[in-house]
Coordinates of C-alpha atoms in Angstrom, one line a residue:
Chain A
M6 CA -18.0 -3.4 48.3
K7 CA -18.9 -2.1 44.4
P8 CA -20.9 -4.4 43.3
S9 CA -18.8 -5.9 39.8
I10 CA -20.9 -5.1 36.7
S11 CA -18.5 -6.2 33.5
V12 CA -19.6 -8.8 31.6
D13 CA -18.2 -11.4 29.6
F14 CA -20.3 -12.1 26.9
C15 CA -19.0 -15.0 24.5
G16 CA -15.0 -14.3 25.6
I17 CA -15.1 -10.5 24.7
S18 CA -16.1 -8.7 28.2
F19 CA -18.0 -5.6 28.4
K20 CA -17.0 -3.3 31.3
N21 CA -21.2 -3.0 31.7
P22 CA -24.1 -5.6 30.8
V23 CA -26.1 -2.3 28.2
I24 CA -25.5 -1.5 25.0
T25 CA -27.4 0.4 22.3
A26 CA -29.8 -1.6 19.9
S27 CA -29.1 -1.1 16.0
G28 CA -31.2 1.2 13.9
T29 CA -31.3 3.4 17.2
F30 CA -28.1 5.1 17.5
G31 CA -26.7 5.6 13.7
F32 CA -23.0 5.3 14.2
G33 CA -22.4 6.9 17.6
R34 CA -21.2 10.0 16.2
E35 CA -24.9 12.3 17.1
Y36 CA -25.2 10.7 20.9
A37 CA -21.7 11.1 21.3
E38 CA -22.6 15.1 22.0
F39 CA -24.5 14.2 24.6
Y40 CA -21.4 11.9 27.1
D41 CA -18.4 9.7 26.3
L42 CA -19.0 6.8 24.7
S43 CA -16.8 5.0 26.5
E44 CA -19.2 4.8 29.2
L45 CA -21.6 2.3 27.0
G46 CA -20.6 -1.3 27.6
G47 CA -21.7 -1.5 24.0
I48 CA -22.5 0.2 20.0
C49 CA -24.5 -1.6 17.8
V50 CA -24.7 0.0 14.8
K51 CA -27.0 0.8 12.2
G52 CA -27.8 -2.3 10.0
L53 CA -25.4 -2.5 7.6
T54 CA -25.9 -3.7 4.1
P55 CA -23.8 -4.8 0.9
Q56 CA -24.5 -1.3 -1.0
K57 CA -25.4 1.7 0.0
R58 CA -29.6 1.5 0.8
P59 CA -31.7 4.5 0.7
G60 CA -34.4 3.4 3.2
N61 CA -38.3 3.8 2.9
P62 CA -40.4 7.0 2.1
P63 CA -41.6 8.8 5.3
P64 CA -43.1 9.4 7.3
R65 CA -41.4 6.6 8.3
I66 CA -43.1 6.7 12.3
A67 CA -45.5 6.3 13.9
E68 CA -46.2 6.6 17.5
T69 CA -48.7 4.5 19.9
P70 CA -49.5 3.9 22.4
M71 CA -46.7 3.6 25.3
G72 CA -43.9 3.2 22.5
I73 CA -43.7 3.3 18.2
L74 CA -43.2 2.2 15.0
N75 CA -41.0 3.1 11.8
S76 CA -39.7 1.6 8.8
V77 CA -36.8 2.9 8.1
G78 CA -36.0 0.8 5.9
L79 CA -31.7 0.3 6.4
Q80 CA -31.6 3.6 5.5
N81 CA -27.3 2.8 5.3
P82 CA -24.5 4.2 3.8
G83 CA -23.0 0.3 3.1
V84 CA -20.6 -1.5 4.6
D85 CA -17.3 -0.3 3.5
A86 CA -18.0 3.2 4.0
F87 CA -18.7 1.6 7.4
L88 CA -15.6 0.0 8.0
S89 CA -13.8 2.8 6.3
G90 CA -15.8 6.1 7.2
E91 CA -17.2 5.6 10.9
L92 CA -15.8 2.3 11.9
P93 CA -12.6 4.2 13.1
Y94 CA -14.9 7.0 15.2
I95 CA -16.3 4.6 16.9
K96 CA -12.9 3.0 18.3
Q97 CA -12.3 6.3 19.4
F98 CA -13.8 5.3 22.3
D99 CA -12.7 2.6 24.7
T100 CA -16.7 1.0 24.1
R101 CA -17.5 -2.5 22.5
V102 CA -18.4 -2.4 18.7
I103 CA -21.3 -4.7 17.4
A104 CA -22.2 -4.5 13.3
N105 CA -25.3 -4.7 12.5
I106 CA -25.9 -6.6 9.3
S107 CA -28.5 -7.4 6.9
G108 CA -28.1 -9.8 3.4
N109 CA -31.2 -9.9 0.6
T110 CA -29.3 -13.2 0.3
I111 CA -27.0 -15.5 1.4
P112 CA -24.4 -14.1 -0.3
E113 CA -24.7 -11.3 1.1
Y114 CA -24.5 -12.3 4.5
C115 CA -21.2 -13.6 4.0
E116 CA -20.0 -11.1 2.5
M117 CA -20.6 -9.1 4.9
A118 CA -19.3 -11.4 7.8
E119 CA -16.2 -12.1 6.1
K120 CA -15.7 -8.2 5.2
I121 CA -16.1 -7.9 8.3
S122 CA -14.1 -10.2 10.5
D123 CA -11.2 -8.5 9.4
S124 CA -11.5 -5.5 11.5
E125 CA -11.5 -4.0 14.4
A126 CA -15.2 -4.7 15.3
D127 CA -15.7 -6.6 17.8
I128 CA -18.9 -8.8 17.6
I129 CA -20.9 -9.7 14.6
E130 CA -24.8 -9.4 14.4
M131 CA -26.9 -11.2 11.8
N132 CA -30.2 -9.6 11.7
I133 CA -32.7 -11.7 10.2
S134 CA -35.5 -10.4 11.3
C135 CA -36.3 -6.7 10.1
P136 CA -39.8 -5.9 9.0
N137 CA -39.4 -3.3 7.3
V138 CA -37.6 -4.8 3.9
K139 CA -39.5 -7.0 1.3
A140 CA -36.4 -8.8 0.1
G141 CA -34.7 -11.0 3.0
G142 CA -34.8 -9.7 6.4
M143 CA -37.7 -10.9 7.8
A144 CA -38.4 -13.6 5.2
F145 CA -34.8 -15.4 6.3
G146 CA -35.9 -15.2 10.5
T147 CA -39.0 -16.7 10.2
D148 CA -38.4 -20.1 9.3
A149 CA -36.2 -22.8 10.8
G150 CA -34.6 -24.2 7.4
M151 CA -34.0 -20.6 6.5
V152 CA -32.7 -20.0 9.6
K153 CA -30.1 -23.1 9.4
D154 CA -29.0 -22.5 6.1
V155 CA -28.4 -18.3 5.7
V156 CA -26.0 -19.0 10.3
S157 CA -24.4 -21.4 8.8
S158 CA -23.1 -20.3 5.6
A159 CA -22.9 -16.5 7.8
R160 CA -20.3 -18.7 9.6
K161 CA -18.2 -20.4 7.7
F162 CA -16.6 -16.4 6.7
S163 CA -17.6 -15.3 10.0
K164 CA -13.4 -14.4 12.7
K165 CA -15.9 -12.7 15.4
P166 CA -18.6 -14.6 17.2
L167 CA -21.7 -14.0 16.1
V168 CA -25.4 -13.5 17.4
V169 CA -28.1 -13.5 15.3
K170 CA -31.2 -11.8 15.8
L171 CA -34.6 -13.1 16.2
S172 CA -37.9 -11.9 15.0
P173 CA -40.4 -11.5 17.3
N174 CA -43.3 -12.1 14.3
V175 CA -42.9 -16.4 14.7
T176 CA -45.0 -18.8 15.4
D177 CA -42.8 -20.5 18.2
I178 CA -39.5 -18.0 18.8
C179 CA -38.0 -21.2 20.5
E180 CA -38.0 -23.0 17.0
I181 CA -36.4 -20.7 15.6
A182 CA -33.6 -20.3 18.0
R183 CA -32.7 -23.5 18.0
A184 CA -31.5 -23.7 14.4
A185 CA -29.7 -21.1 14.5
E186 CA -27.5 -22.3 17.9
D187 CA -27.7 -25.4 15.7
A188 CA -26.1 -23.6 12.8
G189 CA -23.2 -22.2 14.9
A190 CA -24.3 -19.0 16.2
D191 CA -22.3 -18.3 19.2
A192 CA -25.3 -16.2 20.4
L193 CA -29.3 -14.8 20.1
S194 CA -30.4 -11.3 20.5
L195 CA -34.3 -10.3 20.5
I196 CA -36.6 -9.3 20.2
N197 CA -36.4 -7.6 17.0
T198 CA -39.9 -4.8 16.4
I199 CA -43.5 -6.5 16.5
L200 CA -44.6 -5.8 13.2
G201 CA -48.1 -3.2 13.0
M202 CA -49.9 -0.7 11.9
R203 CA -51.3 2.5 12.8
I204 CA -54.8 4.3 10.4
D205 CA -55.5 7.8 10.1
I206 CA -59.1 7.5 10.5
N207 CA -59.7 11.1 8.8
T208 CA -57.4 10.0 5.3
R209 CA -58.3 6.5 5.5
R210 CA -54.5 6.4 5.3
P211 CA -51.9 4.1 6.8
V212 CA -49.3 6.2 9.1
L213 CA -46.7 5.0 8.0
H214 CA -45.7 5.1 4.1
R215 CA -45.0 1.7 3.9
N216 CA -48.0 1.2 5.1
V217 CA -46.3 -1.5 8.3
G218 CA -44.0 -0.9 10.0
G219 CA -41.7 -2.1 13.5
L220 CA -43.4 -1.7 16.6
S221 CA -41.1 -0.5 19.7
G222 CA -40.7 1.3 22.6
P223 CA -42.1 0.2 27.1
A224 CA -45.1 -1.5 25.4
V225 CA -43.1 -4.6 24.1
L226 CA -40.7 -5.0 27.5
P227 CA -43.7 -7.9 28.1
V228 CA -42.7 -9.5 24.9
A229 CA -39.4 -9.4 24.8
V230 CA -39.5 -11.0 29.0
R231 CA -41.9 -13.9 27.8
M232 CA -39.5 -14.6 25.1
L233 CA -36.2 -14.3 26.4
Y234 CA -37.6 -17.1 29.3
Q235 CA -39.0 -18.8 27.0
V236 CA -35.3 -18.8 24.3
K237 CA -33.9 -19.4 27.4
K238 CA -35.0 -22.9 28.4
A239 CA -34.7 -23.6 24.9
V240 CA -31.2 -22.3 24.3
K241 CA -27.2 -23.0 25.5
I242 CA -25.5 -20.1 24.1
P243 CA -25.9 -16.6 25.8
L244 CA -28.8 -14.4 25.3
I245 CA -28.5 -10.3 24.9
G246 CA -32.3 -8.8 25.4
M247 CA -34.2 -6.2 24.1
G248 CA -37.4 -4.2 23.4
G249 CA -38.6 -1.4 25.1
I250 CA -36.2 -1.2 28.4
R251 CA -36.3 2.4 29.5
T252 CA -34.9 1.8 33.1
G253 CA -32.4 -0.3 35.6
S254 CA -35.9 -2.2 36.9
D255 CA -36.7 -2.8 32.9
A256 CA -33.1 -4.4 31.9
V257 CA -33.1 -6.5 35.3
E258 CA -36.5 -8.2 34.5
M259 CA -34.8 -9.1 31.3
M260 CA -31.2 -10.3 32.6
L261 CA -33.6 -12.2 34.8
A262 CA -35.9 -13.8 32.0
G263 CA -32.8 -14.8 30.3
A264 CA -30.2 -12.1 29.2
S265 CA -27.0 -11.6 29.5
L266 CA -26.1 -8.1 28.1
V267 CA -28.7 -5.7 27.9
A268 CA -29.7 -2.5 24.5
V269 CA -31.4 -0.1 25.0
G270 CA -33.0 1.3 22.1
T271 CA -36.4 4.1 21.3
A272 CA -36.3 5.4 24.9
C273 CA -33.0 7.1 23.7
F274 CA -35.1 9.3 21.7
S275 CA -37.2 10.3 24.5
E276 CA -34.4 10.7 26.9
P277 CA -30.7 10.6 25.7
M278 CA -28.8 9.9 28.2
T279 CA -31.0 6.5 28.8
P280 CA -28.4 3.7 28.2
L281 CA -26.0 5.2 31.2
L282 CA -29.6 5.9 33.6
V283 CA -30.3 2.1 32.7
R284 CA -26.7 1.1 34.0
D285 CA -27.0 2.9 36.8
G286 CA -29.9 1.8 37.3
I287 CA -28.8 -2.0 37.3
R288 CA -25.7 -1.4 40.1
E289 CA -28.8 0.2 42.1
Y290 CA -30.2 -2.8 41.8
L291 CA -27.0 -4.5 43.0
E292 CA -26.4 -2.5 45.4
K293 CA -29.4 -2.9 47.0
H294 CA -30.3 -6.3 46.9
D295 CA -26.1 -7.3 48.1
I296 CA -25.6 -8.4 44.2
S297 CA -21.7 -8.5 44.5
D298 CA -21.8 -9.7 40.5
V299 CA -24.1 -8.4 38.0
N300 CA -24.1 -11.9 35.7
E301 CA -25.8 -13.7 39.0
L302 CA -29.2 -12.0 37.3
C303 CA -28.6 -13.9 34.4
G304 CA -31.8 -16.9 33.9
A305 CA -32.6 -16.8 37.8
V306 CA -36.0 -15.9 37.1
A307 CA -37.4 -18.1 40.5
E308 CA -40.6 -19.0 38.2
Y309 CA -44.4 -21.3 39.4
K310 CA -43.3 -24.2 38.8
D311 CA -47.0 -25.9 40.9
Chain B
M26 CA -24.2 22.9 22.2
V27 CA -27.4 20.7 22.4
K28 CA -28.4 20.9 25.9
D29 CA -30.8 18.5 27.8
I30 CA -32.5 19.8 30.4
K31 CA -35.8 20.9 32.7
T32 CA -36.9 23.9 33.3
R33 CA -39.5 26.1 33.9
I34 CA -42.4 28.1 31.9
R35 CA -42.9 31.5 32.6
E36 CA -45.4 32.7 30.5
K37 CA -48.4 31.2 28.4
T38 CA -50.3 33.6 26.1
K39 CA -53.0 32.5 24.0
L40 CA -52.3 33.6 20.3
S41 CA -55.3 32.2 18.6
D42 CA -57.5 29.3 19.4
T43 CA -55.2 27.1 18.3
A44 CA -52.2 28.5 18.7
I45 CA -50.1 29.3 22.3
S46 CA -47.4 31.1 23.0
I47 CA -45.2 29.5 26.0
V48 CA -42.2 31.7 27.1
F49 CA -39.5 29.5 30.0
D50 CA -36.0 29.5 30.6
M51 CA -33.1 28.3 28.3
D52 CA -29.7 30.3 28.1
S53 CA -28.6 29.3 24.8
E54 CA -27.1 30.8 21.7
I55 CA -29.9 29.9 18.7
T56 CA -30.0 30.6 15.3
P57 CA -33.8 30.9 14.1
G58 CA -34.7 28.5 12.0
Q59 CA -32.9 25.9 14.6
F60 CA -35.5 23.5 16.8
I61 CA -36.5 22.1 20.3
T62 CA -37.8 19.0 21.8
V63 CA -40.1 19.0 24.2
G64 CA -41.0 15.9 25.8
C65 CA -45.1 15.7 26.2
G66 CA -45.9 13.8 29.5
A67 CA -44.2 10.5 31.0
E68 CA -46.6 8.5 28.7
R69 CA -45.5 10.1 25.4
I70 CA -42.8 8.0 23.9
L71 CA -41.7 10.5 21.1
R72 CA -40.6 14.0 22.1
R73 CA -42.5 17.1 20.0
P74 CA -40.3 19.5 18.3
L75 CA -40.7 22.4 18.0
S76 CA -39.2 25.8 15.9
V77 CA -37.8 28.6 18.2
C78 CA -40.0 31.7 18.1
D79 CA -37.2 34.4 20.3
A80 CA -34.5 33.3 22.3
V81 CA -33.1 36.4 24.5
N82 CA -32.4 37.1 27.6
G83 CA -31.7 33.5 29.2
R84 CA -35.6 32.5 27.8
V85 CA -37.0 30.9 25.1
R86 CA -40.2 31.2 23.4
V87 CA -42.0 28.1 20.6
V88 CA -45.6 29.2 19.0
F89 CA -47.7 26.0 18.4
E90 CA -50.3 24.6 17.7
A91 CA -52.4 21.8 19.2
R92 CA -53.3 19.4 16.8
G93 CA -52.3 16.1 18.1
E94 CA -52.5 14.5 21.8
G95 CA -49.0 15.4 23.2
T96 CA -49.2 19.5 21.2
A97 CA -52.9 19.4 23.6
W98 CA -50.7 18.3 26.6
L99 CA -48.6 21.2 26.6
A100 CA -50.9 23.3 25.9
S101 CA -52.1 22.2 29.2
R102 CA -49.0 23.7 30.8
E103 CA -49.1 26.7 33.0
P104 CA -46.7 28.7 34.1
G105 CA -45.0 27.8 37.3
E106 CA -44.5 23.6 35.1
I107 CA -41.2 22.5 34.5
L108 CA -40.7 20.8 30.7
N109 CA -38.4 18.9 29.4
V110 CA -36.7 20.3 26.7
L111 CA -33.6 19.7 24.4
G112 CA -32.0 21.7 21.8
P113 CA -31.0 23.7 19.8
L114 CA -30.9 21.0 17.5
G115 CA -30.6 21.7 13.9
N116 CA -29.2 23.5 11.0
G117 CA -30.4 27.5 11.3
F118 CA -31.8 30.0 8.1
R119 CA -28.1 31.7 6.9
L120 CA -28.9 35.3 8.0
Q121 CA -25.5 37.1 7.2
S122 CA -25.8 40.3 5.5
D123 CA -25.5 40.8 2.4
G124 CA -26.8 44.3 1.6
L125 CA -30.5 43.1 0.5
P126 CA -33.6 43.4 1.6
A127 CA -35.1 39.5 2.7
L128 CA -38.7 38.2 2.1
F129 CA -40.3 36.9 4.9
I130 CA -42.5 34.0 4.0
G131 CA -44.3 32.3 7.0
G132 CA -47.3 29.8 6.1
G133 CA -49.8 29.0 8.8
I134 CA -47.5 27.4 12.1
G135 CA -44.9 28.7 10.3
A136 CA -44.9 31.7 10.8
P137 CA -43.3 32.1 14.0
P138 CA -39.6 30.5 13.3
V139 CA -40.2 33.4 10.2
L140 CA -40.8 35.2 12.9
F141 CA -37.8 35.4 14.8
S142 CA -35.3 35.3 11.2
A143 CA -37.0 38.9 11.0
K144 CA -36.1 40.3 14.1
R145 CA -32.0 39.1 13.2
F146 CA -32.0 40.0 10.1
V147 CA -30.3 43.2 9.8
D148 CA -31.0 44.6 5.8
G149 CA -34.5 44.9 6.5
G150 CA -36.7 43.5 4.6
D151 CA -40.9 42.6 3.5
A152 CA -42.7 39.5 5.2
V153 CA -45.8 38.0 3.8
I154 CA -47.7 35.5 6.5
G155 CA -50.4 33.7 5.3
F156 CA -53.6 31.8 7.6
K157 CA -57.4 29.9 7.0
S158 CA -58.6 32.9 7.9
K159 CA -59.2 35.6 10.2
K160 CA -59.0 33.8 13.3
F161 CA -55.7 31.5 13.0
V162 CA -53.8 35.2 12.0
I163 CA -51.2 35.3 14.8
L164 CA -47.3 37.8 15.2
E165 CA -48.4 40.7 12.5
R166 CA -48.0 43.2 14.8
E167 CA -44.6 41.9 16.4
F168 CA -43.1 41.5 11.9
R169 CA -44.6 44.7 12.7
E170 CA -42.5 45.7 15.5
A171 CA -39.5 43.5 13.5
G172 CA -39.5 46.6 11.5
K173 CA -41.0 44.6 8.2
T174 CA -43.3 46.2 6.3
V175 CA -46.3 43.5 6.6
S176 CA -48.5 42.2 4.3
V177 CA -51.5 39.3 6.1
C178 CA -53.1 36.8 3.1
T179 CA -56.2 35.0 4.3
D180 CA -57.2 31.8 1.6
D181 CA -61.0 33.3 2.8
G182 CA -60.2 37.0 1.8
S183 CA -61.0 37.4 6.1
Y184 CA -59.3 38.8 6.6
G185 CA -56.1 40.9 4.8
V186 CA -55.1 39.8 1.0
K187 CA -57.1 37.1 0.2
G188 CA -55.8 34.2 -1.2
F189 CA -52.5 32.3 -0.7
V190 CA -48.9 34.0 0.3
T191 CA -47.4 32.8 -3.2
S192 CA -50.0 35.7 -4.8
E193 CA -48.5 38.5 -2.9
A194 CA -45.0 37.0 -2.9
E195 CA -44.8 37.8 -6.4
R196 CA -46.0 41.3 -6.5
L197 CA -43.9 41.8 -4.1
L198 CA -40.9 39.6 -5.6
K199 CA -41.9 42.0 -8.7
K200 CA -41.2 45.7 -7.3
K201 CA -38.3 44.8 -5.6
R202 CA -35.1 43.6 -5.7
Y203 CA -34.7 40.3 -2.7
G204 CA -31.7 38.9 -1.6
R205 CA -32.6 35.6 -0.1
V206 CA -35.9 34.4 0.9
I207 CA -36.9 33.3 4.1
S208 CA -39.4 30.5 4.5
C209 CA -41.6 28.2 6.6
G210 CA -44.4 26.8 6.7
P211 CA -47.0 23.5 4.8
T212 CA -44.4 21.2 2.1
L213 CA -46.9 22.9 -0.8
M214 CA -46.6 26.3 -0.3
L215 CA -43.0 25.8 0.1
R216 CA -43.1 23.2 -3.2
E217 CA -44.7 27.2 -4.7
I218 CA -42.2 29.4 -3.3
A219 CA -39.7 27.4 -3.9
K220 CA -41.0 27.3 -7.6
L221 CA -41.1 31.4 -7.3
A222 CA -38.3 32.8 -6.4
A223 CA -35.7 30.4 -9.2
S224 CA -38.5 32.0 -11.1
Y225 CA -37.1 35.7 -10.6
K226 CA -33.5 34.5 -9.6
V227 CA -33.7 35.2 -5.6
P228 CA -31.7 32.7 -3.1
C229 CA -34.4 30.4 -1.5
Q230 CA -34.1 29.1 2.3
V231 CA -37.4 27.3 3.1
S232 CA -38.0 25.0 6.0
L233 CA -38.6 21.6 6.4
E234 CA -41.1 19.2 8.6
E235 CA -41.5 16.6 8.6
R236 CA -42.8 13.3 11.4
M237 CA -39.6 12.5 14.3
G238 CA -37.7 10.0 15.7
C239 CA -35.0 11.5 18.2
G240 CA -34.7 14.9 17.0
V241 CA -31.0 14.2 16.6
G242 CA -29.7 13.0 13.8
A243 CA -29.4 9.1 15.0
C244 CA -32.8 7.3 13.9
L245 CA -32.9 8.0 10.3
V246 CA -37.3 8.6 10.4
C247 CA -38.1 12.0 9.0
A248 CA -36.4 11.5 6.3
C249 CA -36.5 14.0 2.8
K250 CA -35.6 13.7 -0.5
I251 CA -32.7 16.4 -1.6
K252 CA -30.6 16.1 -4.9
G253 CA -27.0 14.6 -3.8
K254 CA -23.8 14.7 -6.3
D255 CA -24.7 11.4 -6.5
G256 CA -28.1 11.0 -7.3
D257 CA -31.3 11.7 -5.3
E258 CA -30.9 10.9 -1.2
Y259 CA -32.4 11.3 2.1
R260 CA -31.3 13.3 4.4
R261 CA -32.2 14.1 8.2
V262 CA -34.7 17.1 8.6
C263 CA -33.3 17.1 12.1
K264 CA -30.1 16.8 11.2
D265 CA -29.0 18.0 7.8
G266 CA -31.9 20.4 8.0
P267 CA -34.6 21.5 9.1
V268 CA -33.6 24.6 6.9
F269 CA -32.4 23.5 3.5
D270 CA -31.7 25.6 0.0
A271 CA -34.9 25.8 -1.7
G272 CA -32.9 24.5 -4.9
E273 CA -32.0 21.0 -3.1
V274 CA -35.3 20.0 -2.3
L275 CA -37.3 17.7 -3.5
F276 CA -41.0 17.8 -3.0

């Protein structure tokens, strides 16, 4: 019998557990040239801000051992242009839409949460962890008190499930995770990128124009798995796992650590078909191990206790 | 139609100490100025974008320089080995006939896509290609075979005309009326060519370069500043370019 790979996440049904990670997939248009987006569990769109944002000066990317550093700086057309121009496009496909929002202030998060609540998007993801902007972003996500304030405020304006995206750039991610849960988050997603830097030794210039940026790709997978594992124990709400997933095996590892859904990001740059290959890989794993339902994997790591 | 294929290297030629020519199977309609991206080993996350130097009879030729680890990996591949190729990507040069000759300008490893354009362009024209010194000169004979007169410039005068492509281009622009300038090369060169073309009122197309992520327009890392309707804005070199009208680029 074919194993079931559908997932119920915060009351929303996903046909499979694989979604795209915000910022790596635009609004889906580009990858729709490669495959039918209806094959995806969901699409998490590029981070939205209240107004159009130009983004950071280039260079915005640097390659690192088994990873990349990026500093795009939330270039996006603004939440209104998303709702009028991009969301109707994505809704042609039979897939879930997660709207990722990033504010400079608490009222900005509230305003966007309210607007998206009245749209056809399925879930709102609050990005309180962007390392590439001056104001807001990671500043919100690295202080438990701030997390509580911004999440509880946005919660009041959101009629959709609210996912809070966590930064790995903290001393204790469990403290932040609990603050978000206490403030009313319906779920958490992790990890955003890890702050990093590269320097060109010939010019003595940082490779990125903004000097520092966010690390992603296979290099961060073990960090992400560890944080999923810790946060799974700290909270009761479901988790979206991301950070370095390239294969079905990587995704299964993330699920065993505690993820209900998994997001594929940077790996799409190497191979556009990666999200579908990850989905197929998960299914093959379930078949091989005679597991009838993908949900059985969630948090099922057989950890050492002695 | 963008293809995501595994394909075999058919030919490999060393054109200079640093420039390599690779030909592989790929049956696609490709416009000069478009590019492909190539996976450069499992340990490298980013594909390397390479402009196409020729596409004919189901085969594609790229000419590139081994500049970093990725391109060095690619340079060490041999005929028979498999490459992971995605493309064609981006928008090419506009080469529709208007009855006027074109001025083709290529700097260094920017010369290959300019050669492809010169081969496809039907109204004739002249080419100016520039390199650091004699040992870096590539593709001169092929520009000539494409029916274009060729001026080769070297920074140190070790071959052809001493100096940058700009002075030679200006000499030609003074003499002849061109319908367009087609140009690819280092950003500083493109900036000067753009100014020059504007001063002679010749429409100029430039192919830009920027560090890329996805190569297909989704990740927004290869930003270039363009004069937009509502002010300056960042556009994507990979998807909105790499070819832009020189007049809209903020160098």
